[in-house]
C-alpha cells in the first residue's frame, strides 16, 4: 500500500551496498599511503571538497586498518607535500588535483 516507501527503502539499500563495496575496495589497497588516500577521497566525496573532515587521526587509522603512528607518519608527509592540513579532530584536503 505504500510503494514510495518501498522504493525509498530499495534506494537506501542500493546506496548502502555501494558504500560497502567502496570500503572493501579501499581496504584491499596494499600500500598504506595509497589506502589512506583512497579512504580520504571516499570520505571527502560525502562532505564536499572544501569542507574539513570531522575525523581524528585515530578514527582514520581504524578506517584504514593502520596504526595511529603509521597514519600520523602518512598524514605528516601529505601535509609536507601540501595535500592536506591537519587540525584538531579534523583533516582538510587542500589540493584535490594532486590527490
PDB file of N, CA and C in Angstrom:
ATOM      1  N   UNK A   1       0.804  -1.203   0.000  1.00  0.00           N
ATOM      2  CA  UNK A   1       0.000   0.000   0.000  1.00  0.00           C
ATOM      3  C   UNK A   1       0.850   1.271   0.000  1.00  0.00           C
ATOM      4  N   UNK A   2       2.134   1.136   0.228  1.00  0.00           N
ATOM      5  CA  UNK A   2       2.994   2.336   0.248  1.00  0.00           C
ATOM      6  C   UNK A   2       4.192   2.153  -0.687  1.00  0.00           C
ATOM      7  N   UNK A   3       3.951   2.139  -2.013  1.00  0.00           N
ATOM      8  CA  UNK A   3       5.054   1.955  -2.962  1.00  0.00           C
ATOM      9  C   UNK A   3       6.192   2.972  -2.808  1.00  0.00           C
ATOM     10  N   UNK A   4       5.913   4.265  -2.529  1.00  0.00           N
ATOM     11  CA  UNK A   4       7.040   5.204  -2.380  1.00  0.00           C
ATOM     12  C   UNK A   4       7.978   4.809  -1.233  1.00  0.00           C
ATOM     13  N   UNK A   5       7.417   4.270  -0.175  1.00  0.00           N
ATOM     14  CA  UNK A   5       8.237   3.840   0.951  1.00  0.00           C
ATOM     15  C   UNK A   5       9.140   2.680   0.545  1.00  0.00           C
ATOM     16  N   UNK A   6       8.588   1.722  -0.197  1.00  0.00           N
ATOM     17  CA  UNK A   6       9.383   0.574  -0.637  1.00  0.00           C
ATOM     18  C   UNK A   6      10.465   0.994  -1.629  1.00  0.00           C
ATOM     19  N   UNK A   7      10.133   1.958  -2.513  1.00  0.00           N
ATOM     20  CA  UNK A   7      11.138   2.464  -3.454  1.00  0.00           C
ATOM     21  C   UNK A   7      12.269   3.168  -2.704  1.00  0.00           C
ATOM     22  N   UNK A   8      11.909   3.952  -1.708  1.00  0.00           N
ATOM     23  CA  UNK A   8      12.934   4.646  -0.912  1.00  0.00           C
ATOM     24  C   UNK A   8      13.803   3.647  -0.167  1.00  0.00           C
ATOM     25  N   UNK A   9      13.197   2.610   0.369  1.00  0.00           N
ATOM     26  CA  UNK A   9      13.952   1.575   1.074  1.00  0.00           C
ATOM     27  C   UNK A   9      14.907   0.852   0.122  1.00  0.00           C
ATOM     28  N   UNK A  10      14.434   0.561  -1.080  1.00  0.00           N
ATOM     29  CA  UNK A  10      15.291  -0.092  -2.077  1.00  0.00           C
ATOM     30  C   UNK A  10      16.446   0.822  -2.474  1.00  0.00           C
ATOM     31  N   UNK A  11      16.163   2.119  -2.634  1.00  0.00           N
ATOM     32  CA  UNK A  11      17.219   3.076  -2.974  1.00  0.00           C
ATOM     33  C   UNK A  11      18.260   3.179  -1.868  1.00  0.00           C
ATOM     34  N   UNK A  12      17.814   3.209  -0.630  1.00  0.00           N
ATOM     35  CA  UNK A  12      18.729   3.265   0.512  1.00  0.00           C
ATOM     36  C   UNK A  12      19.579   2.004   0.597  1.00  0.00           C
ATOM     37  N   UNK A  13      18.969   0.863   0.340  1.00  0.00           N
ATOM     38  CA  UNK A  13      19.718  -0.405   0.344  1.00  0.00           C
ATOM     39  C   UNK A  13      20.788  -0.406  -0.736  1.00  0.00           C
ATOM     40  N   UNK A  14      20.453   0.103  -1.910  1.00  0.00           N
ATOM     41  CA  UNK A  14      21.425   0.165  -3.011  1.00  0.00           C
ATOM     42  C   UNK A  14      22.579   1.101  -2.656  1.00  0.00           C
ATOM     43  N   UNK A  15      22.286   2.247  -2.050  1.00  0.00           N
ATOM     44  CA  UNK A  15      23.349   3.177  -1.648  1.00  0.00           C
ATOM     45  C   UNK A  15      24.257   2.544  -0.600  1.00  0.00           C
ATOM     46  N   UNK A  16      23.680   1.846   0.363  1.00  0.00           N
ATOM     47  CA  UNK A  16      24.488   1.201   1.396  1.00  0.00           C
ATOM     48  C   UNK A  16      25.361   0.094   0.811  1.00  0.00           C
ATOM     49  N   UNK A  17      24.834  -0.644  -0.143  1.00  0.00           N
ATOM     50  CA  UNK A  17      25.630  -1.690  -0.795  1.00  0.00           C
ATOM     51  C   UNK A  17      26.794  -1.060  -1.555  1.00  0.00           C
ATOM     52  N   UNK A  18      26.565   0.079  -2.203  1.00  0.00           N
ATOM     53  CA  UNK A  18      27.619   0.787  -2.924  1.00  0.00           C
ATOM     54  C   UNK A  18      28.721   1.243  -1.972  1.00  0.00           C
ATOM     55  N   UNK A  19      28.349   1.792  -0.835  1.00  0.00           N
ATOM     56  CA  UNK A  19      29.335   2.222   0.157  1.00  0.00           C
ATOM     57  C   UNK A  19      30.136   1.027   0.663  1.00  0.00           C
ATOM     58  N   UNK A  20      29.471  -0.091   0.910  1.00  0.00           N
ATOM     59  CA  UNK A  20      30.166  -1.294   1.389  1.00  0.00           C
ATOM     60  C   UNK A  20      31.197  -1.773   0.367  1.00  0.00           C
ATOM     61  N   UNK A  21      30.856  -1.707  -0.908  1.00  0.00           N
ATOM     62  CA  UNK A  21      31.798  -2.113  -1.959  1.00  0.00           C
ATOM     63  C   UNK A  21      32.988  -1.146  -1.992  1.00  0.00           C
ATOM     64  N   UNK A  22      32.728   0.149  -1.853  1.00  0.00           N
ATOM     65  CA  UNK A  22      33.811   1.137  -1.839  1.00  0.00           C
ATOM     66  C   UNK A  22      34.744   0.914  -0.653  1.00  0.00           C
ATOM     67  N   UNK A  23      34.189   0.644   0.510  1.00  0.00           N
ATOM     68  CA  UNK A  23      35.005   0.393   1.703  1.00  0.00           C
ATOM     69  C   UNK A  23      35.876  -0.836   1.493  1.00  0.00           C
ATOM     70  N   UNK A  24      35.285  -1.899   0.971  1.00  0.00           N
ATOM     71  CA  UNK A  24      36.052  -3.126   0.719  1.00  0.00           C
ATOM     72  C   UNK A  24      37.164  -2.870  -0.297  1.00  0.00           C
ATOM     73  N   UNK A  25      36.851  -2.119  -1.341  1.00  0.00           N
ATOM     74  CA  UNK A  25      37.863  -1.797  -2.361  1.00  0.00           C
ATOM     75  C   UNK A  25      39.006  -0.991  -1.756  1.00  0.00           C
ATOM     76  N   UNK A  26      38.671  -0.009  -0.942  1.00  0.00           N
ATOM     77  CA  UNK A  26      39.702   0.819  -0.298  1.00  0.00           C
ATOM     78  C   UNK A  26      40.617  -0.021   0.589  1.00  0.00           C
ATOM     79  N   UNK A  27      40.042  -0.953   1.330  1.00  0.00           N
ATOM     80  CA  UNK A  27      40.833  -1.755   2.261  1.00  0.00           C
ATOM     81  C   UNK A  27      41.704  -2.791   1.561  1.00  0.00           C
ATOM     82  N   UNK A  28      41.436  -3.055   0.294  1.00  0.00           N
ATOM     83  CA  UNK A  28      42.256  -4.008  -0.454  1.00  0.00           C
ATOM     84  C   UNK A  28      43.523  -3.365  -1.022  1.00  0.00           C
ATOM     85  N   UNK A  29      43.631  -2.055  -0.946  1.00  0.00           N
ATOM     86  CA  UNK A  29      44.832  -1.373  -1.436  1.00  0.00           C
ATOM     87  C   UNK A  29      45.985  -1.735  -0.510  1.00  0.00           C
ATOM     88  N   UNK A  30      47.045  -2.272  -1.065  1.00  0.00           N
ATOM     89  CA  UNK A  30      48.159  -2.776  -0.246  1.00  0.00           C
ATOM     90  C   UNK A  30      49.033  -1.668   0.331  1.00  0.00           C
ATOM     91  N   UNK A  31      49.355  -0.655  -0.457  1.00  0.00           N
ATOM     92  CA  UNK A  31      50.233   0.414   0.008  1.00  0.00           C
ATOM     93  C   UNK A  31      49.496   1.271   1.041  1.00  0.00           C
ATOM     94  N   UNK A  32      50.046   1.400   2.255  1.00  0.00           N
ATOM     95  CA  UNK A  32      49.348   2.143   3.315  1.00  0.00           C
ATOM     96  C   UNK A  32      49.025   3.599   2.948  1.00  0.00           C
ATOM     97  N   UNK A  33      49.947   4.289   2.281  1.00  0.00           N
ATOM     98  CA  UNK A  33      49.698   5.692   1.914  1.00  0.00           C
ATOM     99  C   UNK A  33      48.577   5.779   0.877  1.00  0.00           C
ATOM    100  N   UNK A  34      48.579   4.882  -0.084  1.00  0.00           N
ATOM    101  CA  UNK A  34      47.532   4.882  -1.104  1.00  0.00           C
ATOM    102  C   UNK A  34      46.190   4.480  -0.503  1.00  0.00           C
ATOM    103  N   UNK A  35      46.210   3.545   0.464  1.00  0.00           N
ATOM    104  CA  UNK A  35      44.977   3.157   1.154  1.00  0.00           C
ATOM    105  C   UNK A  35      44.404   4.351   1.911  1.00  0.00           C
ATOM    106  N   UNK A  36      45.276   5.087   2.584  1.00  0.00           N
ATOM    107  CA  UNK A  36      44.843   6.283   3.316  1.00  0.00           C
ATOM    108  C   UNK A  36      44.239   7.306   2.355  1.00  0.00           C
ATOM    109  N   UNK A  37      44.882   7.528   1.219  1.00  0.00           N
ATOM    110  CA  UNK A  37      44.357   8.471   0.221  1.00  0.00           C
ATOM    111  C   UNK A  37      42.996   8.018  -0.288  1.00  0.00           C
ATOM    112  N   UNK A  38      42.840   6.720  -0.533  1.00  0.00           N
ATOM    113  CA  UNK A  38      41.565   6.198  -1.021  1.00  0.00           C
ATOM    114  C   UNK A  38      40.448   6.444  -0.002  1.00  0.00           C
ATOM    115  N   UNK A  39      40.745   6.208   1.268  1.00  0.00           N
ATOM    116  CA  UNK A  39      39.749   6.434   2.319  1.00  0.00           C
ATOM    117  C   UNK A  39      39.424   7.925   2.420  1.00  0.00           C
ATOM    118  N   UNK A  40      40.436   8.773   2.369  1.00  0.00           N
ATOM    119  CA  UNK A  40      40.198  10.214   2.439  1.00  0.00           C
ATOM    120  C   UNK A  40      39.370  10.709   1.248  1.00  0.00           C
ATOM    121  N   UNK A  41      39.645  10.189   0.052  1.00  0.00           N
ATOM    122  CA  UNK A  41      38.850  10.573  -1.130  1.00  0.00           C
ATOM    123  C   UNK A  41      37.392  10.171  -0.942  1.00  0.00           C
ATOM    124  N   UNK A  42      37.182   8.956  -0.433  1.00  0.00           N
ATOM    125  CA  UNK A  42      35.810   8.487  -0.220  1.00  0.00           C
ATOM    126  C   UNK A  42      35.086   9.361   0.801  1.00  0.00           C
ATOM    127  N   UNK A  43      35.771   9.669   1.895  1.00  0.00           N
ATOM    128  CA  UNK A  43      35.148  10.490   2.936  1.00  0.00           C
ATOM    129  C   UNK A  43      34.866  11.895   2.438  1.00  0.00           C
ATOM    130  N   UNK A  44      35.791  12.452   1.676  1.00  0.00           N
ATOM    131  CA  UNK A  44      35.614  13.807   1.162  1.00  0.00           C
ATOM    132  C   UNK A  44      34.441  13.879   0.197  1.00  0.00           C
ATOM    133  N   UNK A  45      34.215  12.823  -0.560  1.00  0.00           N
ATOM    134  CA  UNK A  45      33.100  12.838  -1.509  1.00  0.00           C
ATOM    135  C   UNK A  45      31.755  12.947  -0.797  1.00  0.00           C
ATOM    136  N   UNK A  46      31.716  12.574   0.474  1.00  0.00           N
ATOM    137  CA  UNK A  46      30.443  12.640   1.200  1.00  0.00           C
ATOM    138  C   UNK A  46      30.215  13.980   1.899  1.00  0.00           C
ATOM    139  N   UNK A  47      31.274  14.786   2.083  1.00  0.00           N
ATOM    140  CA  UNK A  47      31.095  16.068   2.774  1.00  0.00           C
ATOM    141  C   UNK A  47      31.325  17.275   1.876  1.00  0.00           C
ATOM    142  N   UNK A  48      31.904  17.085   0.721  1.00  0.00           N
ATOM    143  CA  UNK A  48      32.172  18.206  -0.176  1.00  0.00           C
ATOM    144  C   UNK A  48      33.644  18.552  -0.184  1.00  0.00           C
ATOM    145  N   UNK A  49      34.114  19.132  -1.292  1.00  0.00           N
ATOM    146  CA  UNK A  49      35.549  19.349  -1.480  1.00  0.00           C
ATOM    147  C   UNK A  49      36.196  20.364  -0.544  1.00  0.00           C
ATOM    148  N   UNK A  50      35.466  21.359  -0.099  1.00  0.00           N
ATOM    149  CA  UNK A  50      36.074  22.412   0.726  1.00  0.00           C
ATOM    150  C   UNK A  50      35.745  22.293   2.209  1.00  0.00           C
ATOM    151  N   UNK A  51      35.103  21.215   2.583  1.00  0.00           N
ATOM    152  CA  UNK A  51      34.698  21.018   3.972  1.00  0.00           C
ATOM    153  C   UNK A  51      35.715  20.134   4.685  1.00  0.00           C
ATOM    154  N   UNK A  52      36.218  20.576   5.840  1.00  0.00           N
ATOM    155  CA  UNK A  52      37.138  19.714   6.600  1.00  0.00           C
ATOM    156  C   UNK A  52      36.423  18.435   7.043  1.00  0.00           C
ATOM    157  N   UNK A  53      37.150  17.355   7.030  1.00  0.00           N
ATOM    158  CA  UNK A  53      36.595  16.084   7.508  1.00  0.00           C
ATOM    159  C   UNK A  53      36.617  16.085   9.035  1.00  0.00           C
ATOM    160  N   UNK A  54      35.477  15.930   9.673  1.00  0.00           N
ATOM    161  CA  UNK A  54      35.441  15.919  11.139  1.00  0.00           C
ATOM    162  C   UNK A  54      35.850  14.543  11.670  1.00  0.00           C
ATOM    163  N   UNK A  55      37.151  14.257  11.603  1.00  0.00           N
ATOM    164  CA  UNK A  55      37.641  12.934  11.963  1.00  0.00           C
ATOM    165  C   UNK A  55      38.989  13.061  12.652  1.00  0.00           C
ATOM    166  N   UNK A  56      39.206  12.281  13.681  1.00  0.00           N
ATOM    167  CA  UNK A  56      40.503  12.275  14.356  1.00  0.00           C
ATOM    168  C   UNK A  56      41.443  11.320  13.622  1.00  0.00           C
ATOM    169  N   UNK A  57      42.712  11.447  13.895  1.00  0.00           N
ATOM    170  CA  UNK A  57      43.680  10.548  13.283  1.00  0.00           C
ATOM    171  C   UNK A  57      43.467   9.110  13.750  1.00  0.00           C
ATOM    172  N   UNK A  58      43.040   8.933  14.978  1.00  0.00           N
ATOM    173  CA  UNK A  58      42.750   7.582  15.480  1.00  0.00           C
ATOM    174  C   UNK A  58      41.583   6.953  14.732  1.00  0.00           C
ATOM    175  N   UNK A  59      40.545   7.750  14.489  1.00  0.00           N
ATOM    176  CA  UNK A  59      39.399   7.242  13.736  1.00  0.00           C
ATOM    177  C   UNK A  59      39.802   6.895  12.302  1.00  0.00           C
ATOM    178  N   UNK A  60      40.612   7.759  11.691  1.00  0.00           N
ATOM    179  CA  UNK A  60      41.089   7.480  10.338  1.00  0.00           C
ATOM    180  C   UNK A  60      41.946   6.214  10.326  1.00  0.00           C
ATOM    181  N   UNK A  61      42.788   6.060  11.325  1.00  0.00           N
ATOM    182  CA  UNK A  61      43.622   4.854  11.415  1.00  0.00           C
ATOM    183  C   UNK A  61      42.753   3.601  11.447  1.00  0.00           C
ATOM    184  N   UNK A  62      41.685   3.628  12.221  1.00  0.00           N
ATOM    185  CA  UNK A  62      40.769   2.482  12.270  1.00  0.00           C
ATOM    186  C   UNK A  62      40.137   2.229  10.908  1.00  0.00           C
ATOM    187  N   UNK A  63      39.724   3.289  10.221  1.00  0.00           N
ATOM    188  CA  UNK A  63      39.091   3.139   8.908  1.00  0.00           C
ATOM    189  C   UNK A  63      40.056   2.584   7.864  1.00  0.00           C
ATOM    190  N   UNK A  64      41.341   2.854   8.048  1.00  0.00           N
ATOM    191  CA  UNK A  64      42.359   2.407   7.097  1.00  0.00           C
ATOM    192  C   UNK A  64      43.009   1.089   7.512  1.00  0.00           C
ATOM    193  N   UNK A  65      42.634   0.570   8.669  1.00  0.00           N
ATOM    194  CA  UNK A  65      43.243  -0.648   9.216  1.00  0.00           C
ATOM    195  C   UNK A  65      44.757  -0.466   9.365  1.00  0.00           C
ATOM    196  N   UNK A  66      45.127   0.690   9.916  1.00  0.00           N
ATOM    197  CA  UNK A  66      46.532   1.023  10.165  1.00  0.00           C
ATOM    198  C   UNK A  66      46.673   1.496  11.609  1.00  0.00           C
ATOM    199  N   UNK A  67      47.911   1.538  12.080  1.00  0.00           N
ATOM    200  CA  UNK A  67      48.149   2.042  13.434  1.00  0.00           C
ATOM    201  C   UNK A  67      48.060   3.567  13.435  1.00  0.00           C
ATOM    202  N   UNK A  68      47.827   4.112  14.593  1.00  0.00           N
ATOM    203  CA  UNK A  68      47.761   5.572  14.748  1.00  0.00           C
ATOM    204  C   UNK A  68      49.100   6.201  14.363  1.00  0.00           C
ATOM    205  N   UNK A  69      50.196   5.562  14.714  1.00  0.00           N
ATOM    206  CA  UNK A  69      51.528   6.070  14.379  1.00  0.00           C
ATOM    207  C   UNK A  69      51.766   6.109  12.878  1.00  0.00           C
ATOM    208  N   UNK A  70      51.331   5.054  12.175  1.00  0.00           N
ATOM    209  CA  UNK A  70      51.511   4.999  10.722  1.00  0.00           C
ATOM    210  C   UNK A  70      50.672   6.073  10.037  1.00  0.00           C
ATOM    211  N   UNK A  71      49.447   6.280  10.507  1.00  0.00           N
ATOM    212  CA  UNK A  71      48.594   7.338   9.934  1.00  0.00           C
ATOM    213  C   UNK A  71      49.233   8.700  10.157  1.00  0.00           C
ATOM    214  N   UNK A  72      49.766   8.922  11.355  1.00  0.00           N
ATOM    215  CA  UNK A  72      50.415  10.195  11.637  1.00  0.00           C
ATOM    216  C   UNK A  72      51.584  10.429  10.686  1.00  0.00           C
ATOM    217  N   UNK A  73      52.367   9.394  10.454  1.00  0.00           N
ATOM    218  CA  UNK A  73      53.502   9.488   9.526  1.00  0.00           C
ATOM    219  C   UNK A  73      53.023   9.812   8.104  1.00  0.00           C
ATOM    220  N   UNK A  74      52.005   9.105   7.647  1.00  0.00           N
ATOM    221  CA  UNK A  74      51.472   9.309   6.293  1.00  0.00           C
ATOM    222  C   UNK A  74      50.893  10.715   6.161  1.00  0.00           C
ATOM    223  N   UNK A  75      50.086  11.124   7.132  1.00  0.00           N
ATOM    224  CA  UNK A  75      49.479  12.457   7.065  1.00  0.00           C
ATOM    225  C   UNK A  75      50.538  13.552   7.138  1.00  0.00           C
ATOM    226  N   UNK A  76      51.589  13.333   7.922  1.00  0.00           N
ATOM    227  CA  UNK A  76      52.677  14.307   8.000  1.00  0.00           C
ATOM    228  C   UNK A  76      53.343  14.510   6.648  1.00  0.00           C
ATOM    229  N   UNK A  77      53.603  13.415   5.940  1.00  0.00           N
ATOM    230  CA  UNK A  77      54.199  13.515   4.603  1.00  0.00           C
ATOM    231  C   UNK A  77      53.256  14.212   3.634  1.00  0.00           C
ATOM    232  N   UNK A  78      51.975  13.885   3.723  1.00  0.00           N
ATOM    233  CA  UNK A  78      50.994  14.511   2.838  1.00  0.00           C
ATOM    234  C   UNK A  78      50.859  16.004   3.142  1.00  0.00           C
ATOM    235  N   UNK A  79      50.957  16.352   4.421  1.00  0.00           N
ATOM    236  CA  UNK A  79      50.897  17.766   4.797  1.00  0.00           C
ATOM    237  C   UNK A  79      52.128  18.503   4.278  1.00  0.00           C
ATOM    238  N   UNK A  80      53.299  17.874   4.370  1.00  0.00           N
ATOM    239  CA  UNK A  80      54.535  18.471   3.839  1.00  0.00           C
ATOM    240  C   UNK A  80      54.444  18.693   2.329  1.00  0.00           C
ATOM    241  N   UNK A  81      53.709  17.826   1.643  1.00  0.00           N
ATOM    242  CA  UNK A  81      53.531  17.948   0.195  1.00  0.00           C
ATOM    243  C   UNK A  81      52.450  18.958  -0.177  1.00  0.00           C
ATOM    244  N   UNK A  82      51.784  19.514   0.832  1.00  0.00           N
ATOM    245  CA  UNK A  82      50.736  20.498   0.578  1.00  0.00           C
ATOM    246  C   UNK A  82      49.407  19.900   0.159  1.00  0.00           C
ATOM    247  N   UNK A  83      49.193  18.634   0.472  1.00  0.00           N
ATOM    248  CA  UNK A  83      47.952  17.969   0.073  1.00  0.00           C
ATOM    249  C   UNK A  83      46.819  18.153   1.066  1.00  0.00           C
ATOM    250  N   UNK A  84      47.178  18.354   2.337  1.00  0.00           N
ATOM    251  CA  UNK A  84      46.147  18.477   3.366  1.00  0.00           C
ATOM    252  C   UNK A  84      46.648  19.301   4.535  1.00  0.00           C
ATOM    253  N   UNK A  85      45.698  19.685   5.373  1.00  0.00           N
ATOM    254  CA  UNK A  85      46.002  20.381   6.623  1.00  0.00           C
ATOM    255  C   UNK A  85      45.418  19.569   7.765  1.00  0.00           C
ATOM    256  N   UNK A  86      46.257  19.306   8.769  1.00  0.00           N
ATOM    257  CA  UNK A  86      45.770  18.609   9.957  1.00  0.00           C
ATOM    258  C   UNK A  86      45.420  19.645  11.006  1.00  0.00           C
ATOM    259  N   UNK A  87      44.242  19.478  11.568  1.00  0.00           N
ATOM    260  CA  UNK A  87      43.800  20.328  12.661  1.00  0.00           C
ATOM    261  C   UNK A  87      43.275  19.423  13.759  1.00  0.00           C
ATOM    262  N   UNK A  88      42.879  20.015  14.866  1.00  0.00           N
ATOM    263  CA  UNK A  88      42.370  19.213  15.968  1.00  0.00           C
ATOM    264  C   UNK A  88      41.091  18.508  15.540  1.00  0.00           C
ATOM    265  N   UNK A  89      41.132  17.186  15.519  1.00  0.00           N
ATOM    266  CA  UNK A  89      39.996  16.329  15.163  1.00  0.00           C
ATOM    267  C   UNK A  89      39.399  16.669  13.799  1.00  0.00           C
ATOM    268  N   UNK A  90      40.227  17.135  12.884  1.00  0.00           N
ATOM    269  CA  UNK A  90      39.748  17.335  11.515  1.00  0.00           C
ATOM    270  C   UNK A  90      40.929  17.335  10.548  1.00  0.00           C
ATOM    271  N   UNK A  91      40.612  16.997   9.319  1.00  0.00           N
ATOM    272  CA  UNK A  91      41.594  16.945   8.246  1.00  0.00           C
ATOM    273  C   UNK A  91      40.953  17.609   7.042  1.00  0.00           C
ATOM    274  N   UNK A  92      41.672  18.540   6.433  1.00  0.00           N
ATOM    275  CA  UNK A  92      41.137  19.212   5.243  1.00  0.00           C
ATOM    276  C   UNK A  92      42.064  18.975   4.067  1.00  0.00           C
ATOM    277  N   UNK A  93      41.482  18.452   2.990  1.00  0.00           N
ATOM    278  CA  UNK A  93      42.252  18.277   1.767  1.00  0.00           C
ATOM    279  C   UNK A  93      42.414  19.640   1.121  1.00  0.00           C
ATOM    280  N   UNK A  94      43.642  19.945   0.725  1.00  0.00           N
ATOM    281  CA  UNK A  94      43.938  21.252   0.140  1.00  0.00           C
ATOM    282  C   UNK A  94      43.882  21.198  -1.374  1.00  0.00           C
ATOM    283  N   UNK A  95      44.510  20.194  -1.928  1.00  0.00           N
ATOM    284  CA  UNK A  95      44.606  20.113  -3.370  1.00  0.00           C
ATOM    285  C   UNK A  95      44.047  18.794  -3.856  1.00  0.00           C
ATOM    286  N   UNK A  96      42.842  18.827  -4.396  1.00  0.00           N
ATOM    287  CA  UNK A  96      42.223  17.598  -4.900  1.00  0.00           C
ATOM    288  C   UNK A  96      42.858  17.170  -6.221  1.00  0.00           C
ATOM    289  N   UNK A  97      43.481  18.113  -6.936  1.00  0.00           N
ATOM    290  CA  UNK A  97      44.062  17.744  -8.224  1.00  0.00           C
ATOM    291  C   UNK A  97      45.287  16.855  -8.052  1.00  0.00           C
ATOM    292  N   UNK A  98      46.061  17.056  -6.983  1.00  0.00           N
ATOM    293  CA  UNK A  98      47.238  16.247  -6.724  1.00  0.00           C
ATOM    294  C   UNK A  98      46.884  14.972  -5.971  1.00  0.00           C
ATOM    295  N   UNK A  99      45.708  14.956  -5.402  1.00  0.00           N
ATOM    296  CA  UNK A  99      45.305  13.848  -4.544  1.00  0.00           C
ATOM    297  C   UNK A  99      44.852  12.715  -5.403  1.00  0.00           C
TER     298      UNK A  99
END
